[in-house]
Tab-separated table of C-alpha atoms and ligand atoms in Angstrom:
chain	number	residue	atom	x	y	z
A	1	UNK	CA	91.099	95.277	113.620
A	2	UNK	CA	94.151	93.091	114.215
A	3	UNK	CA	95.606	93.477	117.572
A	4	UNK	CA	99.456	92.529	118.503
A	5	UNK	CA	98.260	88.432	118.556
A	6	UNK	CA	97.327	88.923	115.485
A	7	UNK	CA	93.705	87.642	116.478
A	8	UNK	CA	90.567	89.092	115.373
A	9	UNK	CA	88.960	91.632	117.882
A	10	UNK	CA	84.904	90.980	118.881
A	11	UNK	CA	82.968	93.036	120.761
A	12	UNK	CA	80.372	91.968	122.790
A	13	UNK	CA	77.645	94.014	124.061
A	14	UNK	CA	75.650	92.041	127.233
A	15	UNK	CA	74.050	93.347	130.040
A	16	UNK	CA	73.742	89.544	131.513
A	17	UNK	CA	76.944	89.304	133.810
A	18	UNK	CA	76.289	85.419	133.610
A	19	UNK	CA	76.277	85.771	129.689
A	20	UNK	CA	78.924	88.035	129.378
A	21	UNK	CA	81.414	85.991	131.224
A	22	UNK	CA	80.289	83.047	129.926
A	23	UNK	CA	80.889	84.003	126.109
A	24	UNK	CA	83.812	85.991	126.655
A	25	UNK	CA	85.217	83.002	128.375
A	26	UNK	CA	84.023	80.785	125.228
A	27	UNK	CA	85.199	83.683	122.568
A	28	UNK	CA	89.030	84.020	123.770
A	29	UNK	CA	89.881	80.813	123.048
A	30	UNK	CA	90.148	82.228	119.785
A	31	UNK	CA	89.716	86.001	119.790
A	32	UNK	CA	90.336	88.967	121.473
A	33	UNK	CA	87.611	89.874	123.362
A	34	UNK	CA	86.058	93.570	124.686
A	35	UNK	CA	82.773	93.213	126.559
A	36	UNK	CA	80.740	95.820	128.106
A	37	UNK	CA	77.506	95.922	129.228
A	38	UNK	CA	75.877	99.104	127.708
A	39	UNK	CA	75.009	100.309	124.586
A	40	UNK	CA	76.611	103.762	124.328
A	41	UNK	CA	79.960	102.513	125.548
A	42	UNK	CA	80.087	99.823	122.906
A	43	UNK	CA	79.523	102.545	120.447
A	44	UNK	CA	82.281	104.417	121.504
A	45	UNK	CA	84.682	101.315	121.935
A	46	UNK	CA	83.200	100.518	117.777
A	47	UNK	CA	85.316	103.676	117.108
A	48	UNK	CA	87.643	103.674	118.860
A	49	UNK	CA	88.851	99.507	117.977
A	50	UNK	CA	86.845	98.804	115.088
A	51	UNK	CA	86.041	95.606	115.768
A	52	UNK	CA	86.173	93.062	113.274
A	53	UNK	CA	82.451	91.843	114.547
A	54	UNK	CA	80.104	92.943	117.019
A	55	UNK	CA	77.575	90.807	118.832
A	56	UNK	CA	75.176	92.621	120.797
A	57	UNK	CA	72.041	91.628	123.027
A	58	UNK	CA	68.412	92.935	121.741
A	59	UNK	CA	67.630	93.894	125.391
A	60	UNK	CA	69.379	96.308	126.633
A	61	UNK	CA	69.645	99.334	129.178
A	62	UNK	CA	69.429	102.681	127.106
A	63	UNK	CA	70.656	102.533	123.792
A	64	UNK	CA	69.238	98.701	123.305
A	65	UNK	CA	71.249	96.092	120.468
A	66	UNK	CA	68.757	97.667	117.497
A	67	UNK	CA	69.905	101.527	118.133
A	68	UNK	CA	73.075	100.623	118.363
A	69	UNK	CA	73.066	98.750	115.210
A	70	UNK	CA	71.126	101.698	113.586
A	71	UNK	CA	74.645	103.509	114.846
A	72	UNK	CA	77.006	101.561	113.390
A	73	UNK	CA	76.034	101.058	110.006
A	74	UNK	CA	75.441	105.139	109.894
A	75	UNK	CA	79.201	105.227	110.325
A	76	UNK	CA	80.799	104.837	107.733
A	77	UNK	CA	84.636	103.190	108.546
A	78	UNK	CA	82.747	100.900	111.037
A	79	UNK	CA	79.354	100.499	108.718
A	80	UNK	CA	80.270	97.295	107.592
A	81	UNK	CA	81.231	95.692	110.440
A	82	UNK	CA	79.586	91.982	111.237
A	83	UNK	CA	76.632	92.618	113.434
A	84	UNK	CA	75.460	89.223	115.494
A	85	UNK	CA	72.208	89.568	117.681
A	86	UNK	CA	71.294	87.885	120.409
A	87	UNK	CA	67.954	87.380	121.242
A	88	UNK	CA	65.570	85.584	123.520
A	89	UNK	CA	62.928	83.355	121.662
A	90	UNK	CA	59.991	85.615	122.827
A	91	UNK	CA	61.005	88.412	120.823
A	92	UNK	CA	60.996	87.569	116.876
A	93	UNK	CA	59.683	90.547	116.190
A	94	UNK	CA	62.888	92.667	117.069
A	95	UNK	CA	65.215	89.843	115.518
A	96	UNK	CA	63.030	90.490	111.836
A	97	UNK	CA	63.331	94.640	112.755
A	98	UNK	CA	66.718	94.141	113.046
A	99	UNK	CA	67.701	92.007	109.990
A	100	UNK	CA	65.715	94.811	108.305
A	101	UNK	CA	68.134	97.326	109.987
A	102	UNK	CA	71.193	95.335	108.660
A	103	UNK	CA	71.854	92.891	111.029
A	104	UNK	CA	74.005	89.797	109.428
A	105	UNK	CA	72.707	87.196	111.417
A	106	UNK	CA	70.918	86.146	114.757
A	107	UNK	CA	71.071	83.808	117.716
A	108	UNK	CA	68.545	82.246	119.689
A	109	UNK	CA	68.972	82.397	123.625
A	110	UNK	CA	70.047	79.903	125.048
A	111	UNK	CA	73.117	80.104	122.830
A	112	UNK	CA	74.944	77.177	121.451
A	113	UNK	CA	78.685	77.616	121.531
A	114	UNK	CA	79.311	75.276	117.706
A	115	UNK	CA	76.361	77.332	116.680
A	116	UNK	CA	77.705	81.098	117.810
A	117	UNK	CA	81.916	79.882	116.602
A	118	UNK	CA	80.486	78.772	113.278
A	119	UNK	CA	78.547	81.977	112.855
A	120	UNK	CA	81.511	83.604	113.941
A	121	UNK	CA	83.632	82.155	111.734
A	122	UNK	CA	81.380	82.611	108.608
A	123	UNK	CA	81.128	86.536	108.961
A	124	UNK	CA	84.531	86.754	109.884
A	125	UNK	CA	85.700	85.238	106.628
A	126	UNK	CA	83.239	87.493	104.620
A	127	UNK	CA	84.429	90.613	106.575
A	128	UNK	CA	87.738	90.172	105.235
A	129	UNK	CA	86.628	90.513	101.594
A	130	UNK	CA	84.463	93.641	102.233
A	131	UNK	CA	87.003	95.269	104.829
A	132	UNK	CA	89.458	94.928	101.285
A	133	UNK	CA	86.825	96.823	99.551
A	134	UNK	CA	85.858	99.272	101.740
A	135	UNK	CA	89.913	100.434	102.388
A	136	UNK	CA	89.946	100.343	98.093
A	137	UNK	CA	87.167	102.961	98.147
A	138	UNK	CA	88.349	104.871	100.580
A	139	UNK	CA	91.601	105.396	99.428
A	140	UNK	CA	90.306	105.982	95.799
A	141	UNK	CA	88.054	108.661	97.939
A	142	UNK	CA	91.155	110.039	99.032
A	143	UNK	CA	93.053	110.225	96.011
A	144	UNK	CA	90.523	112.083	94.423
A	145	UNK	CA	90.039	114.511	97.129
A	146	UNK	CA	94.122	115.206	96.950
A	147	UNK	CA	93.574	115.645	93.213
A	148	UNK	CA	90.985	118.152	93.824
A	149	UNK	CA	92.955	120.481	96.710
A	150	UNK	CA	95.998	120.304	94.215
A	151	UNK	CA	93.552	121.576	91.107
A	152	UNK	CA	91.725	124.302	93.461
A	153	UNK	CA	95.436	125.525	94.709
A	154	UNK	CA	96.672	126.049	90.979
A	155	UNK	CA	93.368	127.524	90.006
A	156	UNK	CA	93.477	130.015	92.740
A	157	UNK	CA	97.243	130.352	92.449
A	158	UNK	CA	97.273	130.967	88.606
A	159	UNK	CA	93.865	133.995	88.863
A	160	UNK	CA	95.910	135.575	91.982
A	161	UNK	CA	98.411	136.410	89.764
A	162	UNK	CA	96.612	138.718	86.799
A	163	UNK	CA	94.187	139.720	89.643
A	164	UNK	CA	96.526	141.206	91.485
A	165	UNK	CA	98.498	143.185	88.430
A	166	UNK	CA	94.830	144.184	87.536
A	167	UNK	CA	94.063	145.573	90.255
A	168	UNK	CA	97.524	147.596	90.438
A	169	UNK	CA	96.914	149.014	87.170
A	170	UNK	CA	93.147	149.889	88.227
A	171	UNK	CA	94.940	151.652	91.256
A	172	UNK	CA	97.213	153.475	89.248
A	173	UNK	CA	94.086	154.268	87.073
A	174	UNK	CA	92.737	155.865	89.576
A	175	UNK	CA	94.814	158.496	90.502
A	176	UNK	CA	93.457	161.553	90.582
A	177	UNK	CA	96.663	163.555	89.531
A	178	UNK	CA	97.390	161.414	87.125
A	179	UNK	CA	96.896	163.082	83.801
A	180	UNK	CA	99.221	162.133	81.274
A	181	UNK	CA	97.116	160.387	78.544
A	182	UNK	CA	99.148	158.166	76.915
A	183	UNK	CA	100.219	156.753	80.512
A	184	UNK	CA	96.746	156.323	80.921
A	185	UNK	CA	96.374	154.247	77.829
A	186	UNK	CA	99.092	152.378	78.367
A	187	UNK	CA	97.402	151.339	82.082
A	188	UNK	CA	94.564	150.688	80.150
A	189	UNK	CA	96.289	148.283	77.470
A	190	UNK	CA	97.891	146.466	80.571
A	191	UNK	CA	94.769	145.867	82.854
A	192	UNK	CA	93.098	144.702	79.630
A	193	UNK	CA	96.042	141.982	78.929
A	194	UNK	CA	95.646	141.003	82.031
A	195	UNK	CA	91.640	140.270	81.800
A	196	UNK	CA	92.501	138.390	78.507
A	197	UNK	CA	94.912	136.072	80.584
A	198	UNK	CA	92.156	135.840	83.330
A	199	UNK	CA	89.434	134.748	80.699
A	200	UNK	CA	91.887	132.187	78.951
A	201	UNK	CA	92.368	130.675	82.506
A	202	UNK	CA	88.669	130.534	82.820
A	203	UNK	CA	87.834	128.838	79.930
A	204	UNK	CA	90.074	126.525	80.687
A	205	UNK	CA	88.420	126.314	83.553
A	206	UNK	CA	85.077	125.374	81.672
A	207	UNK	CA	86.684	123.017	79.232
A	208	UNK	CA	87.958	120.994	81.623
A	209	UNK	CA	84.564	120.387	83.481
A	210	UNK	CA	82.673	120.189	80.592
A	211	UNK	CA	85.553	117.574	79.787
A	212	UNK	CA	84.268	115.762	82.752
A	213	UNK	CA	80.888	116.019	82.398
A	214	UNK	CA	80.507	115.097	78.381
A	215	UNK	CA	83.229	112.057	79.313
A	216	UNK	CA	80.172	109.413	79.739
A	217	UNK	CA	77.810	110.989	77.144
A	218	UNK	CA	79.421	111.216	73.766
A	219	UNK	CA	78.997	109.009	71.043
A	220	UNK	CA	81.199	107.479	68.365
A	221	UNK	CA	81.463	108.250	65.110
A	222	UNK	CA	83.020	107.680	61.556
A	223	UNK	CA	85.190	110.748	60.984
A	224	UNK	CA	87.359	112.196	57.660
A	225	UNK	CA	90.447	113.019	59.913
A	226	UNK	CA	91.530	116.039	57.388
A	227	UNK	CA	88.328	117.590	56.884
A	228	UNK	CA	87.133	117.035	60.420
A	229	UNK	CA	90.803	119.295	61.352
A	230	UNK	CA	90.472	121.841	58.393
A	231	UNK	CA	87.075	122.224	60.350
A	232	UNK	CA	88.542	123.134	63.572
A	233	UNK	CA	90.796	125.200	61.926
A	234	UNK	CA	88.628	127.512	60.182
A	235	UNK	CA	86.704	128.065	63.247
A	236	UNK	CA	89.820	128.324	65.696
A	237	UNK	CA	91.560	130.796	62.935
A	238	UNK	CA	89.634	133.956	64.150
A	239	UNK	CA	90.957	133.411	67.708
A	240	UNK	CA	94.104	134.420	67.136
A	241	UNK	CA	95.633	137.731	65.396
A	242	UNK	CA	99.245	136.703	64.923
A	243	UNK	CA	99.612	133.113	64.115
A	244	UNK	CA	98.584	131.645	60.974
A	245	UNK	CA	97.185	128.223	61.305
A	246	UNK	CA	97.980	125.484	58.483
A	247	UNK	CA	97.251	122.037	57.568
A	248	UNK	CA	98.820	119.151	54.908
A	249	UNK	CA	96.905	116.489	55.259
A	250	UNK	CA	96.405	113.015	53.850
A	251	UNK	CA	92.975	112.771	52.417
A	252	UNK	CA	90.774	109.746	53.029
A	253	UNK	CA	91.541	108.385	56.729
A	254	UNK	CA	88.816	107.501	58.519
A	255	UNK	CA	88.935	106.775	62.123
A	256	UNK	CA	85.761	105.873	64.994
A	257	UNK	CA	85.680	108.809	67.246
A	258	UNK	CA	83.734	110.792	69.610
A	259	UNK	CA	83.874	113.975	67.694
A	260	UNK	CA	83.630	116.284	71.247
A	261	UNK	CA	86.657	114.719	72.418
A	262	UNK	CA	89.051	114.369	69.001
A	263	UNK	CA	88.137	118.107	69.028
A	264	UNK	CA	89.341	118.662	72.115
A	265	UNK	CA	92.663	117.098	72.063
A	266	UNK	CA	93.120	118.807	68.339
A	267	UNK	CA	91.906	122.405	70.273
A	268	UNK	CA	94.478	121.770	72.968
A	269	UNK	CA	97.384	121.032	70.735
A	270	UNK	CA	96.553	123.966	68.628
A	271	UNK	CA	96.247	126.864	71.386
A	272	UNK	CA	99.508	125.153	73.483
A	273	UNK	CA	101.664	125.245	70.116
A	274	UNK	CA	99.830	129.189	69.864
A	275	UNK	CA	100.483	130.184	73.665
A	276	UNK	CA	104.021	128.484	73.904
A	277	UNK	CA	105.395	130.468	70.548
A	278	UNK	CA	104.868	133.962	71.127
A	279	UNK	CA	107.716	135.245	69.123
A	280	UNK	CA	106.590	132.726	65.968
A	281	UNK	CA	103.776	132.561	63.777
A	282	UNK	CA	103.851	129.440	62.120
A	283	UNK	CA	101.553	126.679	63.726
A	284	UNK	CA	101.451	123.598	61.662
A	285	UNK	CA	99.363	120.344	61.528
A	286	UNK	CA	100.629	117.471	59.386
A	287	UNK	CA	98.517	114.126	58.744
A	288	UNK	CA	99.511	111.227	57.731
A	289	UNK	CA	99.127	107.401	57.111
A	290	UNK	CA	101.736	105.928	59.757
A	291	UNK	CA	101.554	102.351	57.932
A	292	UNK	CA	100.862	100.775	60.661
A	293	UNK	CA	97.021	101.255	60.927
A	294	UNK	CA	96.624	104.313	62.331
A	295	UNK	CA	96.188	108.119	61.720
A	296	UNK	CA	98.786	109.782	62.834
A	297	UNK	CA	98.137	113.864	63.773
A	298	UNK	CA	101.125	115.949	64.662
A	299	UNK	CA	100.923	119.973	65.868
A	300	UNK	CA	104.422	121.724	65.039
A	301	UNK	CA	105.359	124.763	66.278
A	302	UNK	CA	108.481	127.564	66.645
A	303	UNK	CA	108.067	128.089	70.166
A	304	UNK	CA	110.142	127.811	73.209
A	305	UNK	CA	110.457	124.603	72.902
A	306	UNK	CA	110.955	122.071	75.893
A	307	UNK	CA	113.956	120.742	77.608
A	308	UNK	CA	114.917	117.239	76.932
A	309	UNK	CA	114.329	115.327	80.576
A	310	UNK	CA	110.922	117.326	80.894
A	311	UNK	CA	109.428	116.389	77.250
A	312	UNK	CA	108.330	112.659	79.025
A	313	UNK	CA	106.492	114.553	82.020
A	314	UNK	CA	104.284	116.261	79.777
A	315	UNK	CA	101.243	113.963	79.844
A	316	UNK	CA	101.158	113.831	83.312
A	317	UNK	CA	98.414	115.358	85.810
A	318	UNK	CA	99.275	118.940	86.480
A	319	UNK	CA	102.579	118.908	85.169
A	320	UNK	CA	104.136	122.037	84.185
A	321	UNK	CA	107.590	122.243	82.022
A	322	UNK	CA	107.989	125.762	82.983
A	323	UNK	CA	105.692	127.157	85.731
A	324	UNK	CA	106.227	130.970	85.790
A	325	UNK	CA	106.342	132.768	82.276
A	326	UNK	CA	103.269	131.064	80.961
A	327	UNK	CA	100.008	130.762	82.993
A	328	UNK	CA	98.235	127.196	82.868
A	329	UNK	CA	97.006	124.256	84.575
A	330	UNK	CA	98.618	121.959	83.426
A	331	UNK	CA	95.473	119.639	83.331
A	332	UNK	CA	95.037	119.812	78.981
A	333	UNK	CA	97.944	117.864	77.904
A	334	UNK	CA	96.626	114.943	80.780
A	335	UNK	CA	93.252	115.253	79.044
A	336	UNK	CA	94.445	114.725	75.382
A	337	UNK	CA	96.263	111.681	76.631
A	338	UNK	CA	93.511	110.116	78.380
A	339	UNK	CA	91.097	110.784	75.522
A	340	UNK	CA	93.404	109.472	72.863
A	341	UNK	CA	93.914	106.031	75.267
A	342	UNK	CA	90.321	105.545	75.300
A	343	UNK	CA	90.222	105.677	71.707
A	344	UNK	CA	93.218	103.395	71.522
A	345	UNK	CA	96.019	105.328	69.894
A	346	UNK	CA	99.018	107.228	71.969
A	347	UNK	CA	100.274	110.483	72.482
A	348	UNK	CA	103.757	111.821	72.269
A	349	UNK	CA	105.709	114.733	71.639
A	350	UNK	CA	109.138	115.880	70.312
A	351	UNK	CA	110.634	119.230	71.217
A	352	UNK	CA	114.083	120.896	71.151
A	353	UNK	CA	114.301	123.778	73.375
A	354	UNK	CA	114.351	127.091	71.988
A	355	UNK	CA	113.855	126.021	69.025
A	356	UNK	CA	109.839	124.700	68.645
A	357	UNK	CA	107.990	121.509	69.328
A	358	UNK	CA	105.353	118.620	67.377
A	359	UNK	CA	103.008	117.167	69.798
A	360	UNK	CA	101.617	114.294	68.380
A	361	UNK	CA	98.895	111.273	68.853
A	362	UNK	CA	97.738	108.119	67.060
A	363	UNK	CA	94.104	107.121	66.337
A	364	UNK	CA	92.995	103.467	64.967
A	365	UNK	CA	92.103	103.938	60.888
A	366	UNK	CA	88.645	102.182	59.975
A	367	UNK	CA	88.639	101.320	56.658
A	368	UNK	CA	85.194	101.313	54.733
B	1	ADP	P1	99.185	124.179	80.782
B	1	ADP	O1	99.419	124.753	79.315
B	1	ADP	O2	97.608	124.570	81.320
B	1	ADP	O3	100.137	124.183	81.926
B	1	ADP	P2	99.194	121.245	79.877
B	1	ADP	O4	98.634	120.344	79.911
B	1	ADP	O5	98.237	121.640	78.080
B	1	ADP	O6	99.408	122.371	80.581
B	1	ADP	O7	100.618	121.573	78.882
B	1	ADP	C1	101.686	121.055	80.545
B	1	ADP	C2	102.725	121.453	79.674
B	1	ADP	O8	103.484	121.565	78.602
B	1	ADP	C3	103.312	122.979	80.187
B	1	ADP	O9	102.793	123.812	81.093
B	1	ADP	C4	104.007	123.748	79.042
B	1	ADP	O10	105.086	123.832	79.758
B	1	ADP	C5	104.238	122.085	78.177
B	1	ADP	N1	104.061	122.536	76.398
B	1	ADP	C6	102.711	122.395	76.239
B	1	ADP	N2	102.439	122.642	74.874
B	1	ADP	C7	103.628	123.495	74.594
B	1	ADP	C8	104.105	123.714	73.159
B	1	ADP	N3	103.729	123.660	72.614
B	1	ADP	N4	105.598	124.164	73.859
B	1	ADP	C9	105.969	123.890	74.497
B	1	ADP	N5	105.345	123.786	76.194
B	1	ADP	C10	104.608	123.285	75.818
């Protein structure tokens, strides 16, 4: 902590009042000093003030200097604060214990001022770097937690909508006065539709988790891209009753890629093309050599399209161009972009609202 006068704060823990005053006077010429004679009070102050360095006598009444050290090291926010132990010459065993517990340094009494000041200076400089590291770590963790919270919020919201409808239809079906067979059939069909939506959402969630787990595990191998995509289309076609998947591909284009991740990207583009074209049955994949050393893959649909001003955001985390009509988590395209970036390629989309969309990615070609 750097208070108003911009000097570092040192927390001094010493039960001898003579030593405490002597050290306070000595250090006050260069630093802000907060002194206490008591280990418990010192721990409280350490948390409250987050000092830049702690100097503590080993022998204290109650909580001693070694206990204080253990407590400080176990408290995340102050765990990395430099800790200097003060000890008498006759207590070498405690010094060794202190160093094993994580003390940064020690000084034997009687204290020599130049030695103490030099040690403080060195440890403060080191701490300056450590503190930056810690701040970065904490910030990354905070961002991660925020992302997780947002994800949970979206996931529960998306699942709640079909669940509420399903509950409604089930209640209607449960009515003992419902005798109309046609109406009953209608409610059953509606319930099944909602179950399908929920199944899709859960499958999406599973894919996201699988993607994260697989992230570090998958190996790159040589892939002939048109054959690879034909295989995926054959696998996927049976999932779609109303849509016809087709491919127009230049043969003999080889890339080096992670098969698992490449399948994720192509599968995601295709399932989006199907999902966002409820009134059209055509989804076409086009593969070509773009002439600049890349294979270019495009998945085209004649679906709902995307307003021009929203296109630039599509590959951002959690972004959904039209969050009301069709459910989803807004993570699929983000993952696609991450995967393709890891492969040295690029992702983008072209679209006309109400007409259809084309989603592209490139991946470097490998000769031979
Ligand atoms: P999700 O589909 O789960 O919302 P995605 O990251 O896969 O998430 O897509 C982000 C957004 O991009 C979607 O919410 C949708 O608005 C838009 N989108 C993606 N693919 C298409 C497509 N083929 N046609 C129209 N809009 C699309």
